[in-house]
Short mmCIF file of C-alpha atoms in Angstrom, two decimals:
data_model
loop_
_atom_site.label_atom_id
_atom_site.label_comp_id
_atom_site.label_asym_id
_atom_site.label_seq_id
_atom_site.Cartn_x
_atom_site.Cartn_y
_atom_site.Cartn_z
CA MET A 11 -88.90 49.33 189.96
CA LEU A 12 -89.27 46.08 188.11
CA VAL A 13 -91.41 44.83 185.31
CA ARG A 14 -92.58 41.29 185.97
CA GLU A 15 -95.56 39.08 185.53
CA GLN A 16 -96.98 36.94 188.33
CA LEU A 17 -94.21 35.69 190.53
CA THR A 18 -94.29 33.90 193.82
CA MET A 19 -93.07 35.56 196.98
CA SER A 20 -89.93 33.46 196.93
CA ASP A 21 -89.15 34.68 193.43
CA TYR A 22 -89.36 38.24 194.72
CA ARG A 23 -87.11 37.43 197.62
CA ASP A 24 -84.56 35.63 195.46
CA LYS A 25 -84.48 38.02 192.53
CA ASP A 26 -84.61 41.46 194.15
CA PRO A 27 -81.03 41.56 195.44
CA LEU A 28 -79.82 40.27 192.07
CA ILE A 29 -81.75 42.96 190.20
CA HIS A 30 -80.52 45.60 192.58
CA GLY A 31 -76.95 44.46 192.02
CA ILE A 32 -77.41 44.58 188.24
CA GLN A 33 -79.03 48.00 188.30
CA SER A 34 -76.28 49.44 190.47
CA LYS A 35 -73.68 48.41 187.89
CA ILE A 36 -75.24 50.31 185.00
CA ARG A 37 -73.57 53.67 184.49
CA VAL A 38 -75.54 56.69 183.31
CA VAL A 39 -73.53 58.98 181.03
CA PRO A 40 -75.15 62.40 180.58
CA ASN A 41 -75.37 64.13 177.21
CA PHE A 42 -74.39 61.15 175.09
CA PRO A 43 -74.68 60.84 172.13
CA LYS A 44 -76.10 64.36 172.25
CA PRO A 45 -77.17 66.98 174.83
CA GLY A 46 -80.15 65.99 176.93
CA ILE A 47 -79.78 62.24 176.57
CA MET A 48 -78.93 60.25 179.71
CA PHE A 49 -77.19 57.25 178.17
CA GLN A 50 -77.55 53.90 179.94
CA ASP A 51 -74.09 52.38 179.73
CA ILE A 52 -74.03 48.59 180.23
CA THR A 53 -70.26 48.28 179.77
CA THR A 54 -69.77 48.76 183.51
CA LEU A 55 -72.13 45.83 184.15
CA LEU A 56 -69.87 43.68 181.94
CA LEU A 57 -66.92 44.53 184.18
CA ASP A 58 -68.56 42.77 187.12
CA PRO A 59 -68.46 39.03 186.38
CA LYS A 60 -71.06 38.19 189.03
CA ALA A 61 -73.52 40.88 187.93
CA PHE A 62 -73.07 39.95 184.26
CA LYS A 63 -73.61 36.28 185.08
CA ASP A 64 -76.71 37.12 187.15
CA THR A 65 -78.09 39.09 184.20
CA ILE A 66 -77.72 36.12 181.88
CA ASP A 67 -79.00 33.67 184.51
CA LEU A 68 -82.21 35.66 184.99
CA PHE A 69 -82.98 35.43 181.27
CA VAL A 70 -81.96 31.77 181.05
CA GLU A 71 -84.20 30.88 184.00
CA ARG A 72 -87.11 32.47 182.23
CA TYR A 73 -86.56 30.93 178.78
CA LYS A 74 -85.02 27.51 179.37
CA GLY A 75 -87.29 24.58 178.57
CA LYS A 76 -89.75 26.74 176.63
CA ASN A 77 -88.91 25.23 173.25
CA ILE A 78 -87.24 28.41 172.00
CA SER A 79 -84.91 27.56 169.15
CA VAL A 80 -83.83 31.06 168.07
CA VAL A 81 -82.26 33.95 169.96
CA ALA A 82 -82.00 36.98 167.67
CA GLY A 83 -79.65 39.70 168.90
CA ILE A 84 -79.58 43.26 167.65
CA GLU A 85 -76.21 44.70 166.65
CA ALA A 86 -74.08 45.45 168.52
CA ARG A 87 -74.96 45.29 172.22
CA GLY A 88 -77.53 42.56 171.61
CA PHE A 89 -74.52 40.48 170.48
CA ILE A 90 -73.17 40.65 174.03
CA PHE A 91 -76.29 39.34 175.80
CA GLY A 92 -77.84 37.13 173.14
CA PRO A 93 -75.17 34.46 172.60
CA PRO A 94 -74.71 33.50 176.28
CA ILE A 95 -78.50 33.10 176.57
CA ALA A 96 -78.68 31.10 173.32
CA LEU A 97 -75.89 28.77 174.42
CA GLU A 98 -77.51 28.07 177.78
CA ILE A 99 -81.00 27.38 176.42
CA GLY A 100 -79.75 25.37 173.43
CA ALA A 101 -80.96 27.83 170.78
CA LYS A 102 -79.20 29.14 167.72
CA PHE A 103 -77.98 32.73 167.72
CA VAL A 104 -79.06 34.95 164.82
CA PRO A 105 -77.40 38.35 164.48
CA LEU A 106 -79.62 41.18 163.21
CA ARG A 107 -77.40 43.78 161.60
CA LYS A 108 -77.11 47.21 160.05
CA PRO A 109 -77.06 47.20 156.25
CA LYS A 110 -74.23 45.58 154.28
CA LYS A 111 -72.61 43.80 157.21
CA LEU A 112 -74.06 40.33 156.63
CA PRO A 113 -72.24 38.68 153.72
CA GLY A 114 -74.92 36.35 152.41
CA LYS A 115 -78.38 36.89 151.00
CA VAL A 116 -80.48 38.99 153.39
CA ILE A 117 -83.96 40.27 154.02
CA SER A 118 -84.22 43.89 155.15
CA GLU A 119 -86.67 45.84 157.26
CA GLU A 120 -86.68 49.62 157.25
CA TYR A 121 -87.64 51.54 160.37
CA VAL A 122 -88.08 55.13 161.47
CA LEU A 123 -85.58 57.05 163.59
CA GLU A 124 -86.07 60.38 165.31
CA TYR A 125 -84.67 61.97 162.15
CA GLY A 126 -84.65 59.77 159.08
CA LYS A 127 -84.67 56.01 158.66
CA ASP A 128 -82.48 52.99 159.22
CA CYS A 129 -82.54 49.39 158.16
CA LEU A 130 -82.07 46.05 159.93
CA GLU A 131 -81.05 42.87 158.06
CA MET A 132 -81.17 39.13 158.69
CA HIS A 133 -79.67 36.28 156.67
CA VAL A 134 -82.07 34.35 154.49
CA GLY A 135 -82.29 30.79 155.78
CA ALA A 136 -81.16 31.56 159.31
CA VAL A 137 -84.63 30.93 160.69
CA GLU A 138 -87.25 28.37 159.60
CA PRO A 139 -91.02 28.91 159.62
CA GLY A 140 -92.57 27.80 162.89
CA GLU A 141 -89.49 28.37 165.01
CA ARG A 142 -90.02 30.06 168.37
CA ALA A 143 -87.79 33.09 168.82
CA LEU A 144 -86.63 35.63 171.37
CA VAL A 145 -85.35 39.06 170.42
CA VAL A 146 -82.60 40.39 172.69
CA ASP A 147 -81.12 43.87 173.02
CA ASP A 148 -79.47 45.75 175.86
CA LEU A 149 -82.18 48.42 176.02
CA ILE A 150 -85.61 49.34 174.69
CA ALA A 151 -86.22 53.05 174.11
CA THR A 152 -88.85 53.93 171.48
CA GLY A 153 -89.10 50.29 170.39
CA GLY A 154 -88.37 51.04 166.73
CA THR A 155 -85.44 48.64 166.43
CA LEU A 156 -87.21 45.84 168.28
CA CYS A 157 -90.22 46.28 166.02
CA ALA A 158 -88.07 45.94 162.94
CA ALA A 159 -86.48 42.83 164.43
CA MET A 160 -89.87 41.25 165.11
CA GLN A 161 -91.01 42.07 161.58
CA LEU A 162 -88.00 40.29 160.11
CA LEU A 163 -88.65 37.15 162.12
CA GLU A 164 -92.39 37.13 161.47
CA ARG A 165 -91.88 37.66 157.75
CA VAL A 166 -90.08 34.32 157.59
CA GLY A 167 -92.77 32.60 159.63
CA ALA A 168 -91.12 32.49 163.03
CA GLU A 169 -93.12 33.09 166.19
CA VAL A 170 -91.69 35.87 168.36
CA VAL A 171 -92.33 34.61 171.88
CA GLU A 172 -90.96 37.64 173.71
CA CYS A 173 -88.59 40.60 173.49
CA ALA A 174 -86.02 40.69 176.27
CA CYS A 175 -83.91 43.67 177.31
CA VAL A 176 -81.76 44.49 180.29
CA ILE A 177 -83.15 48.04 180.53
CA GLU A 178 -86.41 49.77 179.63
CA LEU A 179 -86.95 53.52 179.35
CA PRO A 180 -90.69 53.46 180.06
CA ASP A 181 -91.22 57.18 179.39
CA LEU A 182 -90.47 56.49 175.70
CA LYS A 183 -93.37 53.99 175.55
CA GLY A 184 -91.50 51.36 173.56
CA ARG A 185 -93.62 48.65 175.14
CA GLU A 186 -96.73 49.97 173.38
CA ARG A 187 -94.95 49.94 170.03
CA LEU A 188 -94.45 46.17 170.17
CA ASN A 189 -97.94 45.39 168.85
CA GLY A 190 -98.95 43.30 171.82
CA LYS A 191 -95.77 41.24 171.88
CA PRO A 192 -94.62 40.65 175.45
CA LEU A 193 -91.57 42.48 176.72
CA TYR A 194 -89.45 41.34 179.64
CA VAL A 195 -86.89 43.65 181.20
CA LEU A 196 -84.76 43.50 184.31
CA VAL A 197 -84.40 47.20 185.05
CA GLU A 198 -86.58 50.27 184.42
CA SER A 199 -84.95 53.66 184.15
CA HIS A 200 -86.91 56.89 184.43
CA MET B 17 -48.86 26.47 169.76
CA ALA B 18 -50.94 27.54 166.78
CA SER B 19 -54.09 25.67 165.84
CA GLN B 20 -54.72 22.21 167.26
CA ASP B 21 -52.11 19.95 165.67
CA GLU B 22 -53.49 16.67 166.87
CA GLN B 23 -56.84 17.83 165.76
CA ASP B 24 -59.53 17.80 168.40
CA PRO B 25 -62.50 15.94 166.88
CA ARG B 26 -64.71 18.97 167.43
CA ILE B 27 -62.65 21.10 165.06
CA SER B 28 -63.78 19.52 161.80
CA LYS B 29 -67.46 20.14 162.59
CA ILE B 30 -66.64 23.73 163.50
CA SER B 31 -64.72 24.21 160.29
CA SER B 32 -67.47 22.74 158.13
CA ALA B 33 -70.06 24.97 159.80
CA ILE B 34 -68.29 28.09 158.53
CA ARG B 35 -69.64 29.35 155.21
CA VAL B 36 -67.38 30.96 152.61
CA ILE B 37 -68.96 33.76 150.60
CA PRO B 38 -67.07 34.72 147.46
CA ASN B 39 -66.58 38.34 146.47
CA PHE B 40 -67.68 39.93 149.74
CA PRO B 41 -67.26 42.75 150.61
CA LYS B 42 -65.56 43.20 147.25
CA PRO B 43 -64.42 41.09 144.27
CA GLY B 44 -61.64 38.64 145.03
CA ILE B 45 -62.30 38.32 148.75
CA MET B 46 -63.49 34.93 150.04
CA PHE B 47 -65.38 35.98 153.16
CA GLN B 48 -65.40 33.59 156.11
CA ASP B 49 -68.96 33.75 157.44
CA ILE B 50 -69.29 32.56 161.04
CA THR B 51 -73.04 33.21 161.21
CA THR B 52 -73.69 29.66 159.99
CA LEU B 53 -71.57 28.36 162.86
CA LEU B 54 -73.87 30.24 165.27
CA LEU B 55 -76.85 28.37 163.80
CA ASP B 56 -75.30 25.01 164.75
CA THR B 57 -75.87 24.83 168.49
CA LYS B 58 -73.41 22.02 169.09
CA ALA B 59 -70.65 23.55 166.96
CA PHE B 60 -71.08 26.96 168.62
CA ARG B 61 -71.00 25.29 172.04
CA ASP B 62 -67.86 23.37 171.06
CA THR B 63 -66.18 26.56 169.80
CA ILE B 64 -66.66 28.25 173.15
CA ASP B 65 -65.68 25.11 175.07
CA LEU B 66 -62.38 24.84 173.20
CA PHE B 67 -61.43 28.36 174.27
CA VAL B 68 -62.70 27.89 177.83
CA GLU B 69 -60.72 24.67 178.21
CA ARG B 70 -57.58 26.53 177.17
CA TYR B 71 -58.06 29.66 179.31
CA GLY B 72 -59.96 28.54 182.41
CA GLY B 73 -57.91 28.56 185.61
CA LYS B 74 -55.12 30.67 184.11
CA ASP B 75 -55.82 33.77 186.18
CA ILE B 76 -57.14 35.74 183.23
CA SER B 77 -59.35 38.56 184.47
CA VAL B 78 -60.07 40.36 181.18
CA VAL B 79 -61.55 39.19 177.90
CA ALA B 80 -61.44 42.01 175.35
CA GLY B 81 -63.68 41.52 172.31
CA ILE B 82 -63.40 43.44 169.08
CA GLU B 83 -66.59 44.95 167.65
CA ALA B 84 -68.76 43.42 166.40
CA ARG B 85 -68.13 39.69 165.90
CA GLY B 86 -65.75 39.58 168.85
CA PHE B 87 -68.82 40.51 170.93
CA ILE B 88 -70.39 37.16 170.00
CA PHE B 89 -67.51 34.93 171.13
CA GLY B 90 -65.95 37.00 173.91
CA PRO B 91 -68.79 37.20 176.47
CA PRO B 92 -69.53 33.45 176.70
CA ILE B 93 -65.81 32.83 177.24
CA ALA B 94 -65.57 35.61 179.83
CA LEU B 95 -68.60 34.29 181.73
CA ALA B 96 -67.25 30.74 181.79
CA ILE B 97 -63.78 31.71 183.05
CA GLY B 98 -64.99 34.37 185.49
CA ALA B 99 -63.38 37.31 183.68
CA LYS B 100 -64.81 40.68 182.84
CA PHE B 101 -65.75 41.48 179.25
CA VAL B 102 -64.35 44.67 177.70
CA PRO B 103 -65.73 45.78 174.32
CA MET B 104 -63.21 47.38 171.94
CA ARG B 105 -65.17 49.63 169.61
CA LYS B 106 -65.15 51.84 166.55
CA PRO B 107 -65.02 55.57 167.32
CA ASN B 108 -67.86 57.41 169.02
CA LYS B 109 -69.72 54.28 170.17
CA LEU B 110 -68.48 54.07 173.77
CA PRO B 111 -70.22 56.73 175.85
CA GLY B 112 -67.64 57.38 178.54
CA GLU B 113 -64.07 58.62 178.50
CA VAL B 114 -61.98 56.53 176.10
CA ILE B 115 -58.47 55.94 174.94
CA SER B 116 -57.99 55.55 171.19
CA GLU B 117 -55.52 53.73 168.96
CA GLU B 118 -55.22 54.43 165.26
CA TYR B 119 -54.35 51.59 162.89
CA SER B 120 -53.78 51.09 159.17
CA LEU B 121 -56.25 49.64 156.74
CA GLU B 122 -55.56 48.58 153.19
CA TYR B 123 -56.55 52.11 152.21
CA GLY B 124 -56.47 54.69 154.98
CA THR B 125 -56.73 54.27 158.73
CA ASP B 126 -59.30 53.42 161.38
CA ILE B 127 -59.52 53.92 165.11
CA MET B 128 -60.27 51.53 167.97
CA GLU B 129 -61.41 52.71 171.41
CA MET B 130 -61.61 51.32 174.93
CA HIS B 131 -63.19 52.85 178.04
CA VAL B 132 -60.81 54.46 180.52
CA GLY B 133 -60.92 52.50 183.76
CA ALA B 134 -62.25 49.28 182.25
CA VAL B 135 -59.00 47.50 182.99
CA GLN B 136 -56.32 47.92 185.68
CA ALA B 137 -52.56 47.77 185.32
CA GLY B 138 -51.32 44.25 185.97
CA GLU B 139 -54.45 42.44 184.81
CA ARG B 140 -54.03 39.46 182.48
CA ALA B 141 -56.06 39.67 179.28
CA LEU B 142 -57.19 37.74 176.25
CA ILE B 143 -58.23 39.42 173.03
CA ILE B 144 -60.96 37.74 171.02
CA ASP B 145 -62.14 38.22 167.47
CA ASP B 146 -63.83 35.89 164.99
CA LEU B 147 -60.95 36.06 162.51
CA ILE B 148 -57.38 37.26 162.07
CA ALA B 149 -56.46 38.51 158.59
CA THR B 150 -53.61 41.07 158.43
CA GLY B 151 -53.57 41.41 162.22
CA GLY B 152 -54.02 45.18 162.16
CA THR B 153 -57.10 45.24 164.36
CA LEU B 154 -55.65 42.79 166.87
CA CYS B 155 -52.47 44.86 167.03
CA ALA B 156 -54.46 47.98 167.85
CA ALA B 157 -56.26 46.09 170.60
CA ILE B 158 -52.96 44.83 172.04
CA LYS B 159 -51.63 48.38 172.10
CA LEU B 160 -54.69 49.77 173.87
CA LEU B 161 -54.41 47.18 176.63
CA GLU B 162 -50.63 47.48 176.98
CA ARG B 163 -50.84 51.28 177.17
CA VAL B 164 -52.77 50.91 180.43
CA GLY B 165 -50.39 48.31 181.84
CA VAL B 166 -52.31 45.13 181.08
CA HIS B 167 -50.49 41.92 180.18
CA VAL B 168 -51.93 40.44 176.99
CA VAL B 169 -51.59 36.70 177.48
CA GLU B 170 -52.85 35.62 174.06
CA CYS B 171 -54.97 36.57 171.07
CA ALA B 172 -57.67 34.04 170.23
CA CYS B 173 -59.65 33.74 167.02
CA VAL B 174 -61.92 31.16 165.49
CA ILE B 175 -60.27 31.51 162.05
CA GLU B 176 -56.85 32.48 160.74
CA LEU B 177 -56.03 33.42 157.14
CA PRO B 178 -52.35 32.44 157.32
CA GLU B 179 -51.43 33.83 153.89
CA LEU B 180 -52.06 37.32 155.20
CA LYS B 181 -49.36 36.80 157.84
CA GLY B 182 -51.30 38.33 160.70
CA ARG B 183 -49.49 36.06 163.15
CA GLU B 184 -46.18 37.74 162.35
CA ARG B 185 -47.70 41.18 162.84
CA LEU B 186 -48.52 40.26 166.44
CA GLY B 187 -44.81 40.09 167.19
CA ASP B 188 -44.18 38.31 170.44
CA LYS B 189 -47.86 37.91 171.31
CA PRO B 190 -49.07 34.34 170.98
CA LEU B 191 -52.05 33.57 168.75
CA PHE B 192 -54.42 30.65 169.17
CA VAL B 193 -56.90 29.74 166.45
CA LEU B 194 -59.25 26.83 165.88
CA VAL B 195 -59.36 26.83 162.08
CA SER B 196 -56.76 27.84 159.52
CA SER B 197 -58.22 28.78 156.14
CA THR B 198 -56.03 28.76 153.04
#
C-alpha cells in the first residue's frame, strides 16, 4: 500500500516496482527494542545500492525545483536520508539532535514519549525566517518527534513544506498528529 | 598521502566553513563544528566530491560510517560510488544480531557495533567519520570490519587533529583528510 497524492498513470507504472523493491529490502526485527514491537530496520535497505538510490531519487523527484532551501534531518537515521536529498536539491542540511550534542547555541523543543519526555535541539542561526523546509526521518510512528522538529523550524519562522519518511506505521496515527502538515512516505507498514 | 598537499582550491572554502566552538564539551576543548559546513551548499557538495573523486572506480563496495556525524558524510559518498552504506553504532541501537568491539576513551571504555551479515569477507571498505582525534573510534571500526574478513582500504575524515596522533594509532591503515586543524 502506498500513500500518494494525485499521480498520473505513468507515475504509478514507473514508481510501483521501485517502491516494491524498496519495501522488500526493509527488514522487520521482532521484539526490538522491547517485546511486542516489530522494528522496521532500514539498514538492510542501505546494503542495496540500487534500492537506496531509488529511495533518495523518489524524494528528490518530488522536492527538486520547489524552492526548498532547508532539509532538516532527525538524529540519527534522518542523518542517513536527509543529506543525500539536500545535496541533490541544493538545500542546506540541518541536523536536529538529542540534547547536548550540538556544540553551539541551540533552541530546544520538549516532546512526550510513551513514558516520560525527550528533547530535540537545533542550532540557533541554522535556519532563517521565511525559508522553506522539509523534515526527514526514516520512519513516522506516533509523530511526536516530527512534531517537535516542525515546532523548532516554525519557531524560527521557517515554513515546513512537508514531512518525508521512508516508512509510516499508520496504526499509530502519526499523520494526524502533524497538525495538518502534509506527510509523504514511500512505504506503509501495518 | 595525507591531506591535499598541492591544495585543491575547494579546500580553503571547506576549512573556513567549519566553526570552532571553544570549551565544548568541556573546558579546554576547541570543538570542530561541521554543522556550519552543512549549511554551505557548495562547500558541502565540494566535500563529498573530493571524497568521491578519490574513491570512485576503486572497487570499493562498503562505506562504513560512524554514528552519528559519519552518517552525514558516508551515505552521499556511498551512493555516488555505488557502494553499500553500513552504520557503525553505539550499543543497543542496531536491532539485529551484532558484533561488538570495545575501545578506550580518555576515561573508561565504549563499545561500537555492526550488524552481522552487513559485509562479506573479501569486500573492500572505507570508513568515514567527520573527524579523527585520538583514533580510538576509527580503530574500533577497523577491527570490526577486519574481524569479518573485510579489507579496509582507507579511513577518510573531513578533519584531522594531528596533535592527538590519531594517524599513528591507525597503524598500517592509510588516512585521508581534507583539513588539518592545529
